[in-house]
mmCIF file of C-alpha atoms in Angstrom:
data_model
loop_
_atom_site.group_PDB
_atom_site.id
_atom_site.type_symbol
_atom_site.label_atom_id
_atom_site.label_comp_id
_atom_site.label_asym_id
_atom_site.label_seq_id
_atom_site.Cartn_x
_atom_site.Cartn_y
_atom_site.Cartn_z
ATOM 1 C CA MET M 260 -10.148 7.983 -0.187
ATOM 2 C CA LYS M 261 -8.192 8.224 -3.901
ATOM 3 C CA ASN M 262 -4.966 8.530 -1.979
ATOM 4 C CA LEU M 263 -3.108 5.606 -4.374
ATOM 5 C CA GLU M 264 -3.791 7.450 -7.249
ATOM 6 C CA GLY M 265 -0.897 8.085 -9.857
ATOM 7 C CA LYS M 266 0.216 4.845 -8.322
ATOM 8 C CA VAL M 267 1.692 2.278 -10.786
ATOM 9 C CA THR M 268 0.761 -1.645 -9.039
ATOM 10 C CA LEU M 269 1.174 -5.281 -9.611
ATOM 11 C CA VAL M 270 -0.945 -8.058 -7.883
ATOM 12 C CA THR M 271 0.749 -11.915 -9.487
ATOM 13 C CA GLY M 272 -2.365 -14.358 -8.388
ATOM 14 C CA ALA M 273 -4.578 -12.579 -8.863
ATOM 15 C CA SER M 274 -7.534 -14.431 -11.264
ATOM 16 C CA ARG M 275 -9.551 -15.258 -7.914
ATOM 17 C CA GLY M 276 -9.192 -15.233 -3.727
ATOM 18 C CA ILE M 277 -7.102 -12.966 -2.186
ATOM 19 C CA GLY M 278 -5.017 -12.275 -5.083
ATOM 20 C CA LYS M 279 -8.587 -10.229 -6.959
ATOM 21 C CA GLY M 280 -9.878 -8.839 -3.187
ATOM 22 C CA ILE M 281 -6.433 -7.207 -3.418
ATOM 23 C CA ALA M 282 -7.073 -5.915 -6.786
ATOM 24 C CA ILE M 283 -10.478 -4.630 -5.921
ATOM 25 C CA ALA M 284 -8.378 -2.768 -3.115
ATOM 26 C CA LEU M 285 -5.905 -0.970 -4.740
ATOM 27 C CA GLY M 286 -8.415 -0.296 -7.657
ATOM 28 C CA GLU M 287 -11.368 0.973 -4.856
ATOM 29 C CA ALA M 288 -7.769 3.456 -3.712
ATOM 30 C CA GLY M 289 -7.762 4.257 -7.224
ATOM 31 C CA ALA M 290 -4.864 3.053 -8.045
ATOM 32 C CA THR M 291 -3.167 1.480 -11.613
ATOM 33 C CA VAL M 292 -3.636 -2.166 -11.151
ATOM 34 C CA TYR M 293 -1.592 -4.387 -13.123
ATOM 35 C CA ILE M 294 -3.031 -8.265 -12.260
ATOM 36 C CA THR M 295 -1.203 -11.426 -13.531
ATOM 37 C CA GLY M 296 -3.212 -15.482 -13.677
ATOM 38 C CA ARG M 297 -2.396 -17.702 -15.660
ATOM 39 C CA SER M 298 -6.123 -17.277 -17.973
ATOM 40 C CA LEU M 299 -8.555 -14.021 -18.620
ATOM 41 C CA ASP M 300 -10.690 -16.377 -19.345
ATOM 42 C CA ASN M 301 -12.925 -19.299 -17.871
ATOM 43 C CA SER M 302 -10.319 -21.483 -18.619
ATOM 44 C CA ASP M 303 -8.485 -21.420 -15.613
ATOM 45 C CA THR M 304 -10.570 -23.668 -12.979
ATOM 46 C CA VAL M 305 -8.768 -25.326 -10.446
ATOM 47 C CA GLY M 306 -10.440 -27.565 -8.017
ATOM 48 C CA GLY M 307 -13.842 -26.938 -9.676
ATOM 49 C CA ILE M 308 -13.528 -23.508 -9.168
ATOM 50 C CA SER M 309 -12.782 -20.826 -11.621
ATOM 51 C CA GLY M 310 -11.614 -17.581 -11.988
ATOM 52 C CA ASN M 311 -10.115 -15.490 -14.511
ATOM 53 C CA LEU M 312 -8.426 -12.156 -14.827
ATOM 54 C CA ASN M 313 -11.350 -10.562 -16.665
ATOM 55 C CA HIS M 314 -13.625 -10.670 -14.348
ATOM 56 C CA THR M 315 -11.205 -9.259 -11.816
ATOM 57 C CA GLN M 316 -10.650 -6.289 -14.038
ATOM 58 C CA ALA M 317 -14.276 -5.089 -14.545
ATOM 59 C CA ALA M 318 -14.313 -6.167 -10.511
ATOM 60 C CA VAL M 319 -11.344 -3.028 -10.132
ATOM 61 C CA GLU M 320 -12.593 -0.466 -12.598
ATOM 62 C CA GLU M 321 -16.125 -0.829 -11.107
ATOM 63 C CA ALA M 322 -13.650 -0.255 -8.173
ATOM 64 C CA GLY M 323 -12.512 3.118 -9.794
ATOM 65 C CA GLY M 324 -9.198 1.772 -10.883
ATOM 66 C CA ILE M 325 -7.323 1.569 -13.609
ATOM 67 C CA CYS M 326 -6.689 -3.097 -14.344
ATOM 68 C CA ILE M 327 -4.723 -4.229 -16.933
ATOM 69 C CA PRO M 328 -4.613 -8.019 -16.870
ATOM 70 C CA VAL M 329 -1.317 -10.007 -18.064
ATOM 71 C CA GLN M 330 -1.649 -13.287 -18.938
ATOM 72 C CA VAL M 331 1.244 -14.721 -16.856
ATOM 73 C CA ASP M 332 2.289 -18.510 -15.960
ATOM 74 C CA HIS M 333 4.789 -17.653 -12.511
ATOM 75 C CA SER M 334 7.000 -20.934 -13.008
ATOM 76 C CA ASN M 335 8.099 -19.523 -16.471
ATOM 77 C CA ASP M 336 10.824 -17.258 -16.026
ATOM 78 C CA GLN M 337 10.932 -15.674 -19.168
ATOM 79 C CA GLN M 338 7.264 -14.659 -18.993
ATOM 80 C CA VAL M 339 7.752 -12.765 -15.479
ATOM 81 C CA ARG M 340 10.504 -11.392 -17.385
ATOM 82 C CA SER M 341 8.600 -9.600 -20.183
ATOM 83 C CA LEU M 342 5.975 -9.309 -17.534
ATOM 84 C CA PHE M 343 7.586 -6.613 -15.626
ATOM 85 C CA GLU M 344 9.541 -5.239 -19.467
ATOM 86 C CA ARG M 345 6.282 -4.690 -20.348
ATOM 87 C CA ILE M 346 5.324 -2.067 -17.103
ATOM 88 C CA GLN M 347 8.396 -0.860 -17.591
ATOM 89 C CA ASP M 348 7.914 -0.141 -21.281
ATOM 90 C CA GLU M 349 4.113 1.272 -20.250
ATOM 91 C CA GLN M 350 5.491 3.185 -16.830
ATOM 92 C CA HIS M 351 8.592 5.075 -17.638
ATOM 93 C CA GLY M 352 10.082 2.486 -15.120
ATOM 94 C CA GLN M 353 7.569 3.168 -12.492
ATOM 95 C CA LEU M 354 6.521 0.608 -10.222
ATOM 96 C CA ASP M 355 5.424 1.811 -6.994
ATOM 97 C CA LEU M 356 3.745 -1.810 -5.538
ATOM 98 C CA LEU M 357 4.758 -5.128 -6.131
ATOM 99 C CA VAL M 358 2.209 -8.310 -4.131
ATOM 100 C CA ASN M 359 3.729 -10.995 -4.547
ATOM 101 C CA ASN M 360 0.557 -13.554 -3.965
ATOM 102 C CA ALA M 361 0.841 -16.248 -7.025
ATOM 103 C CA PHE M 362 0.335 -19.444 -5.298
ATOM 104 C CA SER M 363 -0.520 -22.875 -7.351
ATOM 105 C CA GLY M 364 -0.990 -25.302 -3.693
ATOM 106 C CA VAL M 365 -4.408 -24.958 -3.594
ATOM 107 C CA GLN M 366 -5.472 -27.712 -4.877
ATOM 108 C CA SER M 367 -2.809 -29.898 -3.382
ATOM 109 C CA LEU M 368 -2.821 -29.084 -0.269
ATOM 110 C CA ARG M 369 -7.437 -29.728 -0.397
ATOM 111 C CA GLU M 370 -6.272 -33.155 -2.008
ATOM 112 C CA THR M 371 -3.512 -33.870 0.652
ATOM 113 C CA GLN M 372 -5.536 -32.232 4.097
ATOM 114 C CA GLY M 373 -4.626 -34.527 6.800
ATOM 115 C CA LYS M 374 -1.864 -37.040 5.222
ATOM 116 C CA SER M 375 1.858 -37.161 6.701
ATOM 117 C CA PHE M 376 4.045 -35.877 5.133
ATOM 118 C CA TRP M 377 5.491 -38.817 4.163
ATOM 119 C CA LYS M 378 2.055 -40.113 3.026
ATOM 120 C CA CYS M 379 2.358 -37.706 -0.353
ATOM 121 C CA GLU M 380 4.038 -37.503 -3.078
ATOM 122 C CA PRO M 381 7.636 -35.470 -3.685
ATOM 123 C CA GLU M 382 6.117 -32.832 -6.223
ATOM 124 C CA LEU M 383 4.032 -31.782 -3.245
ATOM 125 C CA TRP M 384 6.981 -29.371 -2.229
ATOM 126 C CA ASP M 385 7.343 -28.306 -5.816
ATOM 127 C CA ASN M 386 3.272 -27.881 -6.188
ATOM 128 C CA ILE M 387 3.165 -25.837 -2.884
ATOM 129 C CA ASN M 388 6.689 -23.800 -3.224
ATOM 130 C CA ASN M 389 7.293 -23.129 -7.109
ATOM 131 C CA VAL M 390 4.778 -21.256 -7.707
ATOM 132 C CA GLY M 391 4.322 -19.089 -4.596
ATOM 133 C CA LEU M 392 8.160 -18.959 -2.542
ATOM 134 C CA ARG M 393 10.219 -19.293 -6.024
ATOM 135 C CA SER M 394 8.155 -17.636 -7.647
ATOM 136 C CA HIS M 395 8.281 -14.476 -5.288
ATOM 137 C CA TYR M 396 11.462 -14.632 -5.466
ATOM 138 C CA VAL M 397 11.496 -13.589 -9.208
ATOM 139 C CA ALA M 398 9.240 -11.322 -9.221
ATOM 140 C CA SER M 399 10.793 -9.388 -6.659
ATOM 141 C CA ILE M 400 13.987 -9.528 -8.255
ATOM 142 C CA PHE M 401 12.356 -7.608 -11.462
ATOM 143 C CA ALA M 402 10.042 -5.209 -9.004
ATOM 144 C CA ALA M 403 13.657 -4.136 -7.102
ATOM 145 C CA ARG M 404 15.498 -3.246 -9.892
ATOM 146 C CA MET M 405 12.857 -1.171 -10.917
ATOM 147 C CA MET M 406 12.480 0.315 -7.652
ATOM 148 C CA VAL M 407 15.757 1.112 -6.835
ATOM 149 C CA GLN M 408 16.143 2.926 -9.682
ATOM 150 C CA ARG M 409 13.510 5.570 -8.347
ATOM 151 C CA ARG M 410 14.663 4.864 -4.733
ATOM 152 C CA GLN M 411 10.723 4.394 -3.844
ATOM 153 C CA GLY M 412 8.737 1.233 -3.654
ATOM 154 C CA LEU M 413 7.379 -1.408 -1.824
ATOM 155 C CA ILE M 414 7.267 -5.133 -1.923
ATOM 156 C CA CYS M 415 4.400 -6.912 0.057
ATOM 157 C CA THR M 416 4.609 -10.848 -0.059
ATOM 158 C CA ILE M 417 1.372 -12.620 1.097
ATOM 159 C CA SER M 418 2.652 -15.015 3.551
ATOM 160 C CA SER M 419 0.738 -17.601 7.104
ATOM 161 C CA TRP M 420 0.901 -18.535 10.052
ATOM 162 C CA GLY M 421 1.507 -21.339 8.998
ATOM 163 C CA GLY M 422 5.765 -20.176 8.831
ATOM 164 C CA MET M 423 5.365 -20.279 12.667
ATOM 165 C CA SER M 424 2.453 -22.980 13.260
ATOM 166 C CA PRO M 425 2.366 -26.591 12.035
ATOM 167 C CA ILE M 426 -1.363 -25.288 9.724
ATOM 168 C CA PHE M 427 -1.164 -27.393 6.325
ATOM 169 C CA GLY M 428 2.019 -29.817 6.383
ATOM 170 C CA VAL M 429 5.938 -29.431 6.135
ATOM 171 C CA ALA M 430 5.950 -28.512 3.154
ATOM 172 C CA TYR M 431 3.393 -25.769 3.124
ATOM 173 C CA GLY M 432 5.379 -24.488 6.548
ATOM 174 C CA VAL M 433 8.699 -24.522 5.653
ATOM 175 C CA GLY M 434 7.686 -22.627 2.120
ATOM 176 C CA LYS M 435 5.897 -19.991 4.360
ATOM 177 C CA ALA M 436 8.663 -19.451 7.189
ATOM 178 C CA ALA M 437 10.993 -18.718 3.567
ATOM 179 C CA CYS M 438 9.007 -16.901 2.570
ATOM 180 C CA ASP M 439 9.099 -14.786 6.261
ATOM 181 C CA ARG M 440 12.736 -14.912 5.678
ATOM 182 C CA LEU M 441 12.727 -13.965 2.273
ATOM 183 C CA VAL M 442 11.101 -10.425 3.412
ATOM 184 C CA ALA M 443 13.542 -9.997 6.156
ATOM 185 C CA ASP M 444 17.327 -10.027 3.896
ATOM 186 C CA MET M 445 15.444 -8.498 1.064
ATOM 187 C CA ALA M 446 14.798 -5.364 3.475
ATOM 188 C CA VAL M 447 18.157 -5.432 5.266
ATOM 189 C CA GLU M 448 19.782 -4.929 1.153
ATOM 190 C CA LEU M 449 16.592 -2.533 -0.259
ATOM 191 C CA LYS M 450 16.726 -0.305 2.693
ATOM 192 C CA PRO M 451 19.697 1.872 1.398
ATOM 193 C CA ASP M 452 17.765 2.624 -1.744
ATOM 194 C CA ASN M 453 14.272 3.432 -0.056
ATOM 195 C CA VAL M 454 12.727 0.149 -0.757
ATOM 196 C CA ALA M 455 10.576 -1.518 1.659
ATOM 197 C CA SER M 456 9.926 -5.192 2.251
ATOM 198 C CA VAL M 457 6.981 -6.189 4.664
ATOM 199 C CA ASP M 458 5.844 -9.604 4.716
ATOM 200 C CA LEU M 459 1.529 -10.325 5.256
ATOM 201 C CA TRP M 460 0.314 -12.475 7.589
ATOM 202 C CA PRO M 461 -4.109 -12.354 6.746
ATOM 203 C CA GLY M 462 -6.447 -14.176 9.177
ATOM 204 C CA ILE M 463 -8.407 -16.670 8.222
ATOM 205 C CA VAL M 464 -9.350 -15.790 5.014
ATOM 206 C CA GLY M 465 -12.459 -16.421 2.883
ATOM 207 C CA THR M 466 -11.441 -16.943 -0.666
ATOM 208 C CA GLU M 467 -13.407 -19.526 -2.573
ATOM 209 C CA HIS M 468 -11.315 -22.329 -1.792
ATOM 210 C CA ILE M 469 -11.055 -22.189 1.772
ATOM 211 C CA SER M 470 -14.548 -22.290 1.735
ATOM 212 C CA ALA M 471 -14.704 -25.147 -0.394
ATOM 213 C CA LEU M 472 -12.590 -27.159 2.511
ATOM 214 C CA ALA M 473 -14.498 -25.378 5.539
ATOM 215 C CA ASP M 474 -17.521 -27.181 3.246
ATOM 216 C CA GLU M 475 -15.693 -30.436 2.902
ATOM 217 C CA ILE M 476 -15.135 -30.549 6.716
ATOM 218 C CA GLY M 477 -18.372 -29.686 7.682
ATOM 219 C CA SER M 478 -19.556 -32.339 6.345
ATOM 220 C CA GLU M 479 -17.795 -34.744 7.808
ATOM 221 C CA ASN M 480 -18.830 -33.717 11.078
ATOM 222 C CA VAL M 481 -15.617 -32.870 12.632
ATOM 223 C CA THR M 482 -16.042 -32.066 16.587
ATOM 224 C CA ASP M 483 -12.364 -30.472 16.859
ATOM 225 C CA PRO M 484 -12.736 -27.162 18.795
ATOM 226 C CA ARG M 485 -10.089 -26.150 15.734
ATOM 227 C CA ASN M 486 -12.052 -27.567 12.918
ATOM 228 C CA SER M 487 -15.281 -25.399 13.739
ATOM 229 C CA VAL M 488 -13.671 -22.283 13.477
ATOM 230 C CA PHE M 489 -13.828 -23.175 9.433
ATOM 231 C CA VAL M 490 -17.023 -24.760 9.534
ATOM 232 C CA ASP M 491 -18.488 -22.379 11.483
ATOM 233 C CA ARG M 492 -17.067 -19.224 9.584
ATOM 234 C CA TYR M 493 -15.717 -17.706 12.882
ATOM 235 C CA ASN M 494 -13.838 -14.387 12.998
ATOM 236 C CA TRP M 495 -12.933 -14.735 8.789
ATOM 237 C CA GLU M 496 -11.839 -12.185 6.898
ATOM 238 C CA THR M 497 -13.049 -11.344 3.107
ATOM 239 C CA PRO M 498 -9.825 -10.932 0.335
ATOM 240 C CA LEU M 499 -10.720 -7.205 0.036
ATOM 241 C CA LEU M 500 -9.143 -6.214 4.049
ATOM 242 C CA THR M 501 -6.168 -7.446 2.800
ATOM 243 C CA GLY M 502 -6.275 -5.736 -0.247
ATOM 244 C CA ARG M 503 -7.678 -2.348 1.955
ATOM 245 C CA VAL M 504 -4.604 -2.333 4.052
ATOM 246 C CA ILE M 505 -1.884 -2.903 1.663
ATOM 247 C CA ALA M 506 -3.560 0.685 -0.230
ATOM 248 C CA ALA M 507 -2.597 2.135 3.256
ATOM 249 C CA LEU M 508 0.554 0.413 3.203
ATOM 250 C CA ALA M 509 1.727 1.671 -0.286
ATOM 251 C CA ALA M 510 0.005 4.681 1.083
ATOM 252 C CA ASP M 511 1.823 5.716 4.325
ATOM 253 C CA ALA M 512 4.530 7.796 3.667
ATOM 254 C CA ASN M 513 6.833 6.127 6.674
ATOM 255 C CA ILE M 514 6.684 3.058 5.227
ATOM 256 C CA ILE M 515 10.105 2.171 5.956
ATOM 257 C CA GLN M 516 9.109 1.727 9.605
ATOM 258 C CA ARG M 517 7.780 -1.769 9.331
ATOM 259 C CA THR M 518 10.828 -3.090 6.459
ATOM 260 C CA GLY M 519 11.637 -6.504 7.354
ATOM 261 C CA LYS M 520 8.832 -7.693 9.635
ATOM 262 C CA VAL M 521 5.660 -9.338 9.864
ATOM 263 C CA GLN M 522 2.531 -7.737 9.964
ATOM 264 C CA ILE M 523 -0.466 -9.064 10.806
ATOM 265 C CA VAL M 524 -3.461 -7.868 8.901
ATOM 266 C CA ALA M 525 -6.018 -7.484 11.483
ATOM 267 C CA GLU M 526 -3.888 -5.578 13.347
ATOM 268 C CA LEU M 527 -2.983 -2.529 10.656
ATOM 269 C CA ALA M 528 -6.842 -3.039 10.041
ATOM 270 C CA GLN M 529 -7.308 -1.375 13.678
ATOM 271 C CA GLN M 530 -4.354 0.650 13.444
ATOM 272 C CA TYR M 531 -5.335 2.114 9.803
ATOM 273 C CA GLY M 532 -8.608 2.354 10.788
ATOM 274 C CA ILE M 533 -9.643 0.033 8.208
ATOM 275 C CA VAL M 534 -12.948 -1.806 8.094
ATOM 276 C CA ASP M 535 -13.830 -5.347 5.766
ATOM 277 C CA GLU M 536 -16.297 -5.672 3.321
ATOM 278 C CA GLN M 537 -18.819 -5.693 5.606
ATOM 279 C CA GLY M 538 -17.974 -3.278 7.561
ATOM 280 C CA ASP M 539 -16.324 -4.965 10.379
ATOM 281 C CA ARG M 540 -13.331 -5.584 12.211
ATOM 282 C CA PRO M 541 -11.723 -9.213 12.892
ATOM 283 C CA ALA M 542 -9.444 -9.953 15.357
ATOM 284 C CA SER M 543 -6.347 -10.496 15.102
ATOM 285 C CA LEU M 544 -6.102 -14.573 15.532
ATOM 286 C CA ARG M 545 -3.125 -13.932 18.747
ATOM 287 C CA SER M 546 -5.857 -11.456 20.066
ATOM 288 C CA LEU M 547 -7.897 -13.094 23.161
ATOM 289 C CA LYS M 548 -11.038 -11.910 21.328
ATOM 290 C CA PHE M 549 -10.238 -14.483 18.689
ATOM 291 C CA ILE M 550 -7.968 -17.107 21.363
ATOM 292 C CA ILE M 551 -11.119 -17.951 23.610
ATOM 293 C CA PRO M 552 -14.205 -18.509 21.432
ATOM 294 C CA ALA M 553 -11.614 -19.985 19.036
ATOM 295 C CA ALA M 554 -11.473 -22.809 22.455
ATOM 296 C CA LEU M 555 -14.981 -21.989 23.250
ATOM 297 C CA PRO M 556 -17.384 -22.009 20.547
ATOM 298 C CA GLY M 557 -20.493 -21.441 23.581
ATOM 299 C CA ILE M 558 -19.272 -18.251 23.508
ATOM 300 C CA ARG M 559 -18.623 -17.056 20.173
ATOM 301 C CA LYS M 560 -22.142 -15.070 20.526
ATOM 302 C CA TYR M 561 -20.576 -13.269 23.367
ATOM 303 C CA SER M 562 -16.967 -12.457 22.404
ATOM 304 C CA ASN M 563 -17.303 -8.852 21.798
ATOM 305 C CA PHE M 564 -17.162 -8.995 25.841
ATOM 306 C CA ILE M 565 -13.772 -10.016 25.743
ATOM 307 C CA PRO M 566 -10.665 -7.339 25.565
ATOM 308 C CA ASP M 567 -8.608 -7.457 22.608
ATOM 309 C CA ILE M 568 -5.817 -8.702 24.747
ATOM 310 C CA LYS M 569 -2.565 -8.928 21.857
ATOM 311 C CA VAL M 570 -0.715 -12.602 23.532
ATOM 312 C CA PRO M 571 2.691 -11.357 23.063
ATOM 313 C CA TRP M 572 4.793 -12.971 20.037
ATOM 314 C CA SER M 573 7.468 -14.063 23.097
ATOM 315 C CA LEU M 574 4.737 -16.201 25.336
ATOM 316 C CA LEU M 575 3.331 -17.677 21.793
ATOM 317 C CA LEU M 576 6.680 -19.275 20.943
ATOM 318 C CA LEU M 577 6.537 -20.515 24.187
ATOM 319 C CA THR M 578 3.236 -22.381 23.630
ATOM 320 C CA THR M 579 1.419 -22.389 20.486
ATOM 321 C CA LEU M 580 3.408 -21.823 17.969
ATOM 322 C CA LYS M 581 5.951 -24.189 17.533
ATOM 323 C CA SER M 582 8.607 -22.172 15.825
ATOM 324 C CA PRO M 583 12.182 -24.040 15.367
ATOM 325 C CA GLN M 584 13.714 -24.121 18.644
ATOM 326 C CA ILE M 585 17.340 -23.068 19.086
#
């Protein structure tokens, strides 16, 4: 359904992975999609995995959208400023949706997987949180300046369960917790101007890099049940699911009611009646439908018989999720 026709959107970090999937889904919905990345061609290769804006543009246009690729290094504030000035000029001040997704830390995470923070070099922090947390803040500044003028708009920030539970180490966890707080505090200041700020937590998304990580873990014959979720690709989401959920959020006339809150992609998919690329609907990571089979691999093929009951946040905070204690 082309429910975003006439809407102007921007997805940062869309050369590959979740950003590419988001851009394609916005194209499905008929939006004009600006996409950013470090390369228009095949020269942008990270960890042996290539991706470029031209390929994403072709995929978005095939899905039915209008796509405008812009080469941007999100560690360069002037390039980001120029990006928004271009959108301002070309779209007469209209920007309906910003998706903060750019992230340069994937390769560093792969290289330091399993290492304690003191065994890593200090620059790991910058690799993860410069193009990531800081770049989200910078992009949101320029987007907000446009949106408040029209008294409408949505800023979606891609965050992670890692903000509440140790997943990929200290620098990653702190960065994602800060993204969550960034969204919440921006929402307070943007709400009087009818601009929404929403925090999105995807599940386990089968991007190129996560798939490569799963292959690496599998080759090590690791028997930890938590690792088997990766090896078996159990309950994985595709990048397209997050994109379809964002498209639904951008079309929601009552989106301001969600501002400042964490939104779980799988749960939003259920609420909006959205399915993933192959027509399935992965369970939320706080659902018994995921938690029990994740811990007991032998019953995964019977997961359809497990009720989709969500563990309350208060209980998660006391048990699984080790957020800061007060």
